[in-house]
PDB file of N, CA and C in Angstrom:
ATOM      1  N   UNK A1229     192.532 318.485 341.108  1.00 40.00           N
ATOM      2  CA  UNK A1229     191.649 318.632 340.925  1.00 40.00           C
ATOM      3  C   UNK A1229     191.315 317.220 340.665  1.00 40.00           C
ATOM      4  N   UNK A1230     190.100 316.817 341.454  1.00 45.00           N
ATOM      5  CA  UNK A1230     189.702 315.540 341.404  1.00 45.00           C
ATOM      6  C   UNK A1230     188.584 315.085 340.234  1.00 45.00           C
ATOM      7  N   UNK A1231     188.805 314.681 339.499  1.00 47.00           N
ATOM      8  CA  UNK A1231     187.493 314.390 338.722  1.00 47.00           C
ATOM      9  C   UNK A1231     186.371 313.595 338.751  1.00 47.00           C
ATOM     10  N   UNK A1232     185.174 313.594 338.431  1.00 47.00           N
ATOM     11  CA  UNK A1232     183.870 313.129 339.080  1.00 47.00           C
ATOM     12  C   UNK A1232     183.720 311.738 338.096  1.00 47.00           C
ATOM     13  N   UNK A1233     183.682 310.794 339.255  1.00 46.00           N
ATOM     14  CA  UNK A1233     183.672 309.179 338.455  1.00 46.00           C
ATOM     15  C   UNK A1233     182.332 308.932 337.859  1.00 46.00           C
ATOM     16  N   UNK A1234     181.480 310.030 338.162  1.00 48.00           N
ATOM     17  CA  UNK A1234     180.001 309.861 337.541  1.00 48.00           C
ATOM     18  C   UNK A1234     179.932 309.548 336.159  1.00 48.00           C
ATOM     19  N   UNK A1235     179.684 308.522 335.434  1.00 45.00           N
ATOM     20  CA  UNK A1235     179.757 308.778 334.115  1.00 45.00           C
ATOM     21  C   UNK A1235     178.314 308.742 333.642  1.00 45.00           C
ATOM     22  N   UNK A1236     178.042 309.661 332.600  1.00 51.00           N
ATOM     23  CA  UNK A1236     176.888 310.174 331.970  1.00 51.00           C
ATOM     24  C   UNK A1236     176.215 308.985 331.340  1.00 51.00           C
ATOM     25  N   UNK A1237     175.241 308.347 331.786  1.00 49.00           N
ATOM     26  CA  UNK A1237     174.368 307.710 330.479  1.00 49.00           C
ATOM     27  C   UNK A1237     173.549 308.332 329.810  1.00 49.00           C
ATOM     28  N   UNK A1238     172.873 309.315 330.210  1.00 50.00           N
ATOM     29  CA  UNK A1238     171.718 309.842 329.221  1.00 50.00           C
ATOM     30  C   UNK A1238     172.682 311.271 328.540  1.00 50.00           C
ATOM     31  N   UNK A1239     173.577 311.589 328.699  1.00 50.00           N
ATOM     32  CA  UNK A1239     174.465 312.398 327.916  1.00 50.00           C
ATOM     33  C   UNK A1239     174.719 312.264 326.677  1.00 50.00           C
ATOM     34  N   UNK A1240     175.096 310.527 326.818  1.00 53.00           N
ATOM     35  CA  UNK A1240     175.576 309.896 325.610  1.00 53.00           C
ATOM     36  C   UNK A1240     174.378 309.546 324.573  1.00 53.00           C
ATOM     37  N   UNK A1241     173.582 309.543 325.007  1.00 53.00           N
ATOM     38  CA  UNK A1241     172.156 309.253 324.614  1.00 53.00           C
ATOM     39  C   UNK A1241     171.221 310.452 323.721  1.00 53.00           C
ATOM     40  N   UNK A1242     171.754 311.573 324.690  1.00 50.00           N
ATOM     41  CA  UNK A1242     170.940 312.519 324.155  1.00 50.00           C
ATOM     42  C   UNK A1242     171.770 313.480 323.321  1.00 50.00           C
ATOM     43  N   UNK A1243     171.141 314.054 322.137  1.00 55.00           N
ATOM     44  CA  UNK A1243     171.726 314.787 320.900  1.00 55.00           C
ATOM     45  C   UNK A1243     171.399 316.033 321.674  1.00 55.00           C
ATOM     46  N   UNK A1244     172.368 316.980 321.019  1.00 63.00           N
ATOM     47  CA  UNK A1244     172.151 318.884 321.188  1.00 63.00           C
ATOM     48  C   UNK A1244     170.876 319.243 321.099  1.00 63.00           C
ATOM     49  N   UNK A1245     169.997 318.449 320.065  1.00 64.00           N
ATOM     50  CA  UNK A1245     168.526 318.764 320.050  1.00 64.00           C
ATOM     51  C   UNK A1245     167.792 319.302 320.960  1.00 64.00           C
ATOM     52  N   UNK A1246     168.168 318.236 322.046  1.00 82.00           N
ATOM     53  CA  UNK A1246     167.131 317.991 323.309  1.00 82.00           C
ATOM     54  C   UNK A1246     167.808 318.505 324.832  1.00 82.00           C
ATOM     55  N   UNK A1247     168.577 319.280 324.749  1.00 85.00           N
ATOM     56  CA  UNK A1247     169.194 319.908 325.789  1.00 85.00           C
ATOM     57  C   UNK A1247     168.113 320.670 326.761  1.00 85.00           C
ATOM     58  N   UNK A1248     166.939 321.021 325.735  1.00 89.00           N
ATOM     59  CA  UNK A1248     166.167 321.952 326.538  1.00 89.00           C
ATOM     60  C   UNK A1248     164.917 321.082 327.131  1.00 89.00           C
ATOM     61  N   UNK A1249     165.338 319.341 327.063  1.00 92.00           N
ATOM     62  CA  UNK A1249     163.976 318.901 327.406  1.00 92.00           C
ATOM     63  C   UNK A1249     164.164 318.803 328.897  1.00 92.00           C
ATOM     64  N   UNK A1250     163.345 318.066 329.514  1.00 93.00           N
ATOM     65  CA  UNK A1250     163.168 318.351 331.284  1.00 93.00           C
ATOM     66  C   UNK A1250     164.052 317.166 331.918  1.00 93.00           C
ATOM     67  N   UNK A1251     164.237 316.030 331.342  1.00 93.00           N
ATOM     68  CA  UNK A1251     165.194 314.996 331.789  1.00 93.00           C
ATOM     69  C   UNK A1251     166.513 315.412 331.640  1.00 93.00           C
ATOM     70  N   UNK A1252     167.080 315.907 330.459  1.00 93.00           N
ATOM     71  CA  UNK A1252     168.302 316.651 330.022  1.00 93.00           C
ATOM     72  C   UNK A1252     168.555 317.905 331.281  1.00 93.00           C
ATOM     73  N   UNK A1253     167.639 318.560 331.451  1.00 95.00           N
ATOM     74  CA  UNK A1253     167.826 319.822 332.565  1.00 95.00           C
ATOM     75  C   UNK A1253     168.063 319.003 334.069  1.00 95.00           C
ATOM     76  N   UNK A1254     167.520 318.073 334.048  1.00 95.00           N
ATOM     77  CA  UNK A1254     167.208 317.451 335.457  1.00 95.00           C
ATOM     78  C   UNK A1254     168.736 316.326 335.551  1.00 95.00           C
ATOM     79  N   UNK A1255     169.036 315.795 334.601  1.00 94.00           N
ATOM     80  CA  UNK A1255     170.274 315.277 334.485  1.00 94.00           C
ATOM     81  C   UNK A1255     171.243 316.008 334.855  1.00 94.00           C
ATOM     82  N   UNK A1256     171.499 317.453 334.276  1.00 94.00           N
ATOM     83  CA  UNK A1256     172.392 318.480 334.569  1.00 94.00           C
ATOM     84  C   UNK A1256     172.399 318.794 336.064  1.00 94.00           C
ATOM     85  N   UNK A1257     171.287 319.116 336.458  1.00 96.00           N
ATOM     86  CA  UNK A1257     171.244 319.591 337.576  1.00 96.00           C
ATOM     87  C   UNK A1257     171.739 318.350 338.643  1.00 96.00           C
ATOM     88  N   UNK A1258     171.736 317.222 338.604  1.00 96.00           N
ATOM     89  CA  UNK A1258     172.106 315.995 339.264  1.00 96.00           C
ATOM     90  C   UNK A1258     173.580 316.238 339.313  1.00 96.00           C
ATOM     91  N   UNK A1259     174.030 315.953 337.940  1.00 95.00           N
ATOM     92  CA  UNK A1259     175.839 316.512 337.830  1.00 95.00           C
ATOM     93  C   UNK A1259     176.640 317.349 338.556  1.00 95.00           C
ATOM     94  N   UNK A1260     175.953 318.424 338.792  1.00 96.00           N
ATOM     95  CA  UNK A1260     176.085 319.642 339.712  1.00 96.00           C
ATOM     96  C   UNK A1260     175.872 319.327 340.929  1.00 96.00           C
ATOM     97  N   UNK A1261     174.572 318.558 341.595  1.00 96.00           N
ATOM     98  CA  UNK A1261     174.565 318.632 342.942  1.00 96.00           C
ATOM     99  C   UNK A1261     175.429 317.486 343.096  1.00 96.00           C
ATOM    100  N   UNK A1262     175.772 316.439 342.576  1.00 96.00           N
ATOM    101  CA  UNK A1262     176.810 315.624 342.781  1.00 96.00           C
ATOM    102  C   UNK A1262     178.106 316.413 343.263  1.00 96.00           C
ATOM    103  N   UNK A1263     178.664 317.125 342.151  1.00 96.00           N
ATOM    104  CA  UNK A1263     179.866 317.740 342.100  1.00 96.00           C
ATOM    105  C   UNK A1263     180.029 318.638 343.508  1.00 96.00           C
ATOM    106  N   UNK A1264     178.921 319.334 343.855  1.00 96.00           N
ATOM    107  CA  UNK A1264     178.865 320.201 344.807  1.00 96.00           C
ATOM    108  C   UNK A1264     178.712 319.670 346.229  1.00 96.00           C
ATOM    109  N   UNK A1265     178.083 318.603 346.055  1.00 96.00           N
ATOM    110  CA  UNK A1265     178.445 317.710 347.593  1.00 96.00           C
ATOM    111  C   UNK A1265     179.702 317.531 347.751  1.00 96.00           C
ATOM    112  N   UNK A1266     180.309 316.718 346.707  1.00 96.00           N
ATOM    113  CA  UNK A1266     181.912 316.215 347.190  1.00 96.00           C
ATOM    114  C   UNK A1266     182.539 317.286 347.404  1.00 96.00           C
ATOM    115  N   UNK A1267     182.621 318.637 346.507  1.00 96.00           N
ATOM    116  CA  UNK A1267     183.159 319.662 347.292  1.00 96.00           C
ATOM    117  C   UNK A1267     183.009 320.132 348.373  1.00 96.00           C
ATOM    118  N   UNK A1268     181.672 320.054 348.896  1.00 96.00           N
ATOM    119  CA  UNK A1268     181.233 320.670 350.430  1.00 96.00           C
ATOM    120  C   UNK A1268     181.703 319.438 351.144  1.00 96.00           C
ATOM    121  N   UNK A1269     182.055 318.507 351.052  1.00 96.00           N
ATOM    122  CA  UNK A1269     182.668 317.379 352.010  1.00 96.00           C
ATOM    123  C   UNK A1269     184.067 317.733 352.223  1.00 96.00           C
ATOM    124  N   UNK A1270     184.376 318.384 351.395  1.00 96.00           N
ATOM    125  CA  UNK A1270     186.270 319.071 351.695  1.00 96.00           C
ATOM    126  C   UNK A1270     186.353 320.205 352.386  1.00 96.00           C
ATOM    127  N   UNK A1271     185.024 320.926 351.832  1.00 96.00           N
ATOM    128  CA  UNK A1271     184.868 322.368 352.251  1.00 96.00           C
ATOM    129  C   UNK A1271     183.757 322.934 353.300  1.00 96.00           C
ATOM    130  N   UNK A1272     183.472 322.398 354.190  1.00 95.00           N
ATOM    131  CA  UNK A1272     182.509 322.493 355.111  1.00 95.00           C
ATOM    132  C   UNK A1272     182.069 323.941 355.270  1.00 95.00           C
ATOM    133  N   UNK A1273     182.838 324.530 355.105  1.00 96.00           N
ATOM    134  CA  UNK A1273     182.415 325.933 355.487  1.00 96.00           C
ATOM    135  C   UNK A1273     182.143 326.977 354.406  1.00 96.00           C
ATOM    136  N   UNK A1274     182.113 326.339 353.267  1.00 96.00           N
ATOM    137  CA  UNK A1274     181.889 326.972 352.424  1.00 96.00           C
ATOM    138  C   UNK A1274     180.439 327.373 351.976  1.00 96.00           C
ATOM    139  N   UNK A1275     179.834 328.619 353.111  1.00 97.00           N
ATOM    140  CA  UNK A1275     178.336 328.962 352.610  1.00 97.00           C
ATOM    141  C   UNK A1275     178.044 329.204 351.320  1.00 97.00           C
ATOM    142  N   UNK A1276     178.305 329.943 350.550  1.00 96.00           N
ATOM    143  CA  UNK A1276     178.142 330.366 349.043  1.00 96.00           C
ATOM    144  C   UNK A1276     177.664 329.211 348.500  1.00 96.00           C
ATOM    145  N   UNK A1277     178.358 328.272 348.488  1.00 96.00           N
ATOM    146  CA  UNK A1277     178.334 326.942 347.572  1.00 96.00           C
ATOM    147  C   UNK A1277     177.154 326.139 348.335  1.00 96.00           C
ATOM    148  N   UNK A1278     176.873 326.207 349.849  1.00 97.00           N
ATOM    149  CA  UNK A1278     175.894 325.399 350.171  1.00 97.00           C
ATOM    150  C   UNK A1278     174.449 326.490 349.774  1.00 97.00           C
ATOM    151  N   UNK A1279     174.387 327.379 349.646  1.00 97.00           N
ATOM    152  CA  UNK A1279     173.279 328.521 349.266  1.00 97.00           C
ATOM    153  C   UNK A1279     172.922 327.995 347.775  1.00 97.00           C
ATOM    154  N   UNK A1280     174.019 327.698 346.634  1.00 96.00           N
ATOM    155  CA  UNK A1280     173.820 327.766 345.437  1.00 96.00           C
ATOM    156  C   UNK A1280     173.278 326.096 345.320  1.00 96.00           C
ATOM    157  N   UNK A1281     173.755 325.360 346.003  1.00 97.00           N
ATOM    158  CA  UNK A1281     173.260 323.723 345.977  1.00 97.00           C
ATOM    159  C   UNK A1281     171.808 323.279 346.370  1.00 97.00           C
ATOM    160  N   UNK A1282     171.438 324.435 347.638  1.00 97.00           N
ATOM    161  CA  UNK A1282     170.103 324.510 347.548  1.00 97.00           C
ATOM    162  C   UNK A1282     169.022 325.306 346.915  1.00 97.00           C
ATOM    163  N   UNK A1283     169.927 325.774 345.886  1.00 97.00           N
ATOM    164  CA  UNK A1283     168.885 326.551 344.588  1.00 97.00           C
ATOM    165  C   UNK A1283     168.948 325.520 343.508  1.00 97.00           C
ATOM    166  N   UNK A1284     169.980 324.991 343.354  1.00 97.00           N
ATOM    167  CA  UNK A1284     170.159 323.741 342.464  1.00 97.00           C
ATOM    168  C   UNK A1284     168.845 322.706 342.769  1.00 97.00           C
ATOM    169  N   UNK A1285     169.144 322.289 344.026  1.00 96.00           N
ATOM    170  CA  UNK A1285     168.233 321.355 344.177  1.00 96.00           C
ATOM    171  C   UNK A1285     166.748 321.740 344.233  1.00 96.00           C
ATOM    172  N   UNK A1286     166.068 322.715 344.481  1.00 96.00           N
ATOM    173  CA  UNK A1286     164.814 323.486 344.374  1.00 96.00           C
ATOM    174  C   UNK A1286     164.286 323.570 342.861  1.00 96.00           C
ATOM    175  N   UNK A1287     165.438 323.694 342.004  1.00 97.00           N
ATOM    176  CA  UNK A1287     164.872 323.830 340.695  1.00 97.00           C
ATOM    177  C   UNK A1287     164.673 322.348 340.116  1.00 97.00           C
ATOM    178  N   UNK A1288     165.827 321.719 340.376  1.00 96.00           N
ATOM    179  CA  UNK A1288     165.418 320.130 340.090  1.00 96.00           C
ATOM    180  C   UNK A1288     164.114 319.469 340.740  1.00 96.00           C
ATOM    181  N   UNK A1289     163.957 319.936 341.767  1.00 96.00           N
ATOM    182  CA  UNK A1289     162.435 319.454 342.266  1.00 96.00           C
ATOM    183  C   UNK A1289     161.630 319.844 341.881  1.00 96.00           C
ATOM    184  N   UNK A1290     161.545 321.095 341.421  1.00 96.00           N
ATOM    185  CA  UNK A1290     160.314 321.811 340.555  1.00 96.00           C
ATOM    186  C   UNK A1290     160.397 321.098 339.335  1.00 96.00           C
ATOM    187  N   UNK A1291     161.539 320.796 338.686  1.00 96.00           N
ATOM    188  CA  UNK A1291     161.309 320.071 337.392  1.00 96.00           C
ATOM    189  C   UNK A1291     160.915 318.740 337.517  1.00 96.00           C
ATOM    190  N   UNK A1292     161.174 317.889 338.472  1.00 96.00           N
ATOM    191  CA  UNK A1292     160.603 316.929 338.588  1.00 96.00           C
ATOM    192  C   UNK A1292     159.253 316.266 339.293  1.00 96.00           C
ATOM    193  N   UNK A1293     158.757 317.709 339.901  1.00 95.00           N
ATOM    194  CA  UNK A1293     157.238 317.567 340.056  1.00 95.00           C
ATOM    195  C   UNK A1293     156.558 317.923 338.799  1.00 95.00           C
ATOM    196  N   UNK A1294     157.115 318.903 337.906  1.00 96.00           N
ATOM    197  CA  UNK A1294     156.390 319.062 336.680  1.00 96.00           C
ATOM    198  C   UNK A1294     156.212 317.759 335.790  1.00 96.00           C
ATOM    199  N   UNK A1295     157.614 316.910 335.768  1.00 95.00           N
ATOM    200  CA  UNK A1295     157.427 315.983 334.796  1.00 95.00           C
ATOM    201  C   UNK A1295     156.773 314.852 335.817  1.00 95.00           C
ATOM    202  N   UNK A1296     156.487 314.868 336.685  1.00 94.00           N
ATOM    203  CA  UNK A1296     155.338 313.418 337.777  1.00 94.00           C
ATOM    204  C   UNK A1296     154.101 313.893 337.138  1.00 94.00           C
ATOM    205  N   UNK A1297     153.809 315.178 337.156  1.00 95.00           N
ATOM    206  CA  UNK A1297     152.470 315.767 336.765  1.00 95.00           C
ATOM    207  C   UNK A1297     151.910 315.340 335.187  1.00 95.00           C
ATOM    208  N   UNK A1298     153.132 315.686 334.270  1.00 96.00           N
ATOM    209  CA  UNK A1298     153.002 315.409 332.712  1.00 96.00           C
ATOM    210  C   UNK A1298     152.947 314.352 332.359  1.00 96.00           C
ATOM    211  N   UNK A1299     153.641 313.191 332.844  1.00 95.00           N
ATOM    212  CA  UNK A1299     154.378 311.886 332.473  1.00 95.00           C
ATOM    213  C   UNK A1299     154.950 311.339 333.433  1.00 95.00           C
ATOM    214  N   UNK A1300     154.290 310.657 334.065  1.00 94.00           N
ATOM    215  CA  UNK A1300     154.560 309.653 335.282  1.00 94.00           C
ATOM    216  C   UNK A1300     155.496 308.542 334.759  1.00 94.00           C
ATOM    217  N   UNK A1301     155.529 308.147 333.594  1.00 95.00           N
ATOM    218  CA  UNK A1301     156.377 306.822 333.101  1.00 95.00           C
ATOM    219  C   UNK A1301     157.554 307.289 332.864  1.00 95.00           C
ATOM    220  N   UNK A1302     157.831 308.633 332.316  1.00 95.00           N
ATOM    221  CA  UNK A1302     159.212 309.186 332.025  1.00 95.00           C
ATOM    222  C   UNK A1302     159.367 309.749 333.395  1.00 95.00           C
ATOM    223  N   UNK A1303     158.504 310.018 334.108  1.00 95.00           N
ATOM    224  CA  UNK A1303     159.308 310.414 335.371  1.00 95.00           C
ATOM    225  C   UNK A1303     159.905 309.215 336.317  1.00 95.00           C
ATOM    226  N   UNK A1304     159.272 308.332 336.236  1.00 95.00           N
ATOM    227  CA  UNK A1304     159.740 306.906 337.057  1.00 95.00           C
ATOM    228  C   UNK A1304     161.185 306.537 336.478  1.00 95.00           C
ATOM    229  N   UNK A1305     161.051 306.237 334.671  1.00 94.00           N
ATOM    230  CA  UNK A1305     162.698 306.085 334.261  1.00 94.00           C
ATOM    231  C   UNK A1305     163.554 307.066 334.471  1.00 94.00           C
ATOM    232  N   UNK A1306     163.460 308.285 334.560  1.00 94.00           N
ATOM    233  CA  UNK A1306     164.445 309.113 334.835  1.00 94.00           C
ATOM    234  C   UNK A1306     164.910 308.827 336.418  1.00 94.00           C
ATOM    235  N   UNK A1307     164.035 308.753 337.653  1.00 94.00           N
ATOM    236  CA  UNK A1307     164.410 308.598 338.609  1.00 94.00           C
ATOM    237  C   UNK A1307     165.411 307.195 338.883  1.00 94.00           C
ATOM    238  N   UNK A1308     164.707 306.169 338.170  1.00 94.00           N
ATOM    239  CA  UNK A1308     165.629 304.847 338.035  1.00 94.00           C
ATOM    240  C   UNK A1308     167.108 304.932 337.471  1.00 94.00           C
ATOM    241  N   UNK A1309     167.143 305.968 336.585  1.00 94.00           N
ATOM    242  CA  UNK A1309     168.326 305.855 335.647  1.00 94.00           C
ATOM    243  C   UNK A1309     169.287 306.924 336.681  1.00 94.00           C
ATOM    244  N   UNK A1310     168.746 307.900 337.369  1.00 93.00           N
ATOM    245  CA  UNK A1310     169.799 308.619 338.059  1.00 93.00           C
ATOM    246  C   UNK A1310     169.683 308.108 339.417  1.00 93.00           C
ATOM    247  N   UNK A1311     169.150 307.262 339.803  1.00 91.00           N
ATOM    248  CA  UNK A1311     169.201 307.254 341.129  1.00 91.00           C
ATOM    249  C   UNK A1311     168.740 308.082 342.647  1.00 91.00           C
ATOM    250  N   UNK A1312     167.625 308.460 341.881  1.00 91.00           N
ATOM    251  CA  UNK A1312     167.259 309.696 342.807  1.00 91.00           C
ATOM    252  C   UNK A1312     165.931 309.083 343.633  1.00 91.00           C
ATOM    253  N   UNK A1313     165.657 309.418 344.947  1.00 89.00           N
ATOM    254  CA  UNK A1313     164.862 308.999 345.787  1.00 89.00           C
ATOM    255  C   UNK A1313     163.556 309.941 345.109  1.00 89.00           C
ATOM    256  N   UNK A1314     162.483 309.067 345.119  1.00 85.00           N
ATOM    257  CA  UNK A1314     161.248 309.717 345.106  1.00 85.00           C
ATOM    258  C   UNK A1314     160.350 310.490 345.793  1.00 85.00           C
ATOM    259  N   UNK A1315     160.123 311.898 345.391  1.00 75.00           N
ATOM    260  CA  UNK A1315     159.865 312.648 346.294  1.00 75.00           C
ATOM    261  C   UNK A1315     158.021 312.328 346.915  1.00 75.00           C
ATOM    262  N   UNK A1316     158.098 312.740 348.607  1.00 73.00           N
ATOM    263  CA  UNK A1316     157.023 312.170 348.773  1.00 73.00           C
ATOM    264  C   UNK A1316     155.793 313.187 348.466  1.00 73.00           C
ATOM    265  N   UNK A1317     154.578 312.769 348.421  1.00 66.00           N
ATOM    266  CA  UNK A1317     153.455 313.313 347.880  1.00 66.00           C
ATOM    267  C   UNK A1317     152.576 313.661 349.430  1.00 66.00           C
ATOM    268  N   UNK A1318     152.348 314.937 349.257  1.00 59.00           N
ATOM    269  CA  UNK A1318     151.712 315.378 350.460  1.00 59.00           C
ATOM    270  C   UNK A1318     149.951 315.048 350.438  1.00 59.00           C
TER     271      UNK A1318
END
């Protein structure tokens, strides 16, 4: 099994108290997304993992939308730290 080379910057800074915060949840979803995408590069026909990836992407998107509405500064910092593209506004 190949270990993920993504080093968590936020998890080292976060305490166990803040695991329910929006930032930590987005961070954990991002780690899952990166692991699933690397898995799907090897196993292209794993359709159940593709469905799971879409669900995680949607959850992360909802959390990012919530954070952008509540606190735009924290949203920008999180986007920059995790190297995620900013969502398009309608």
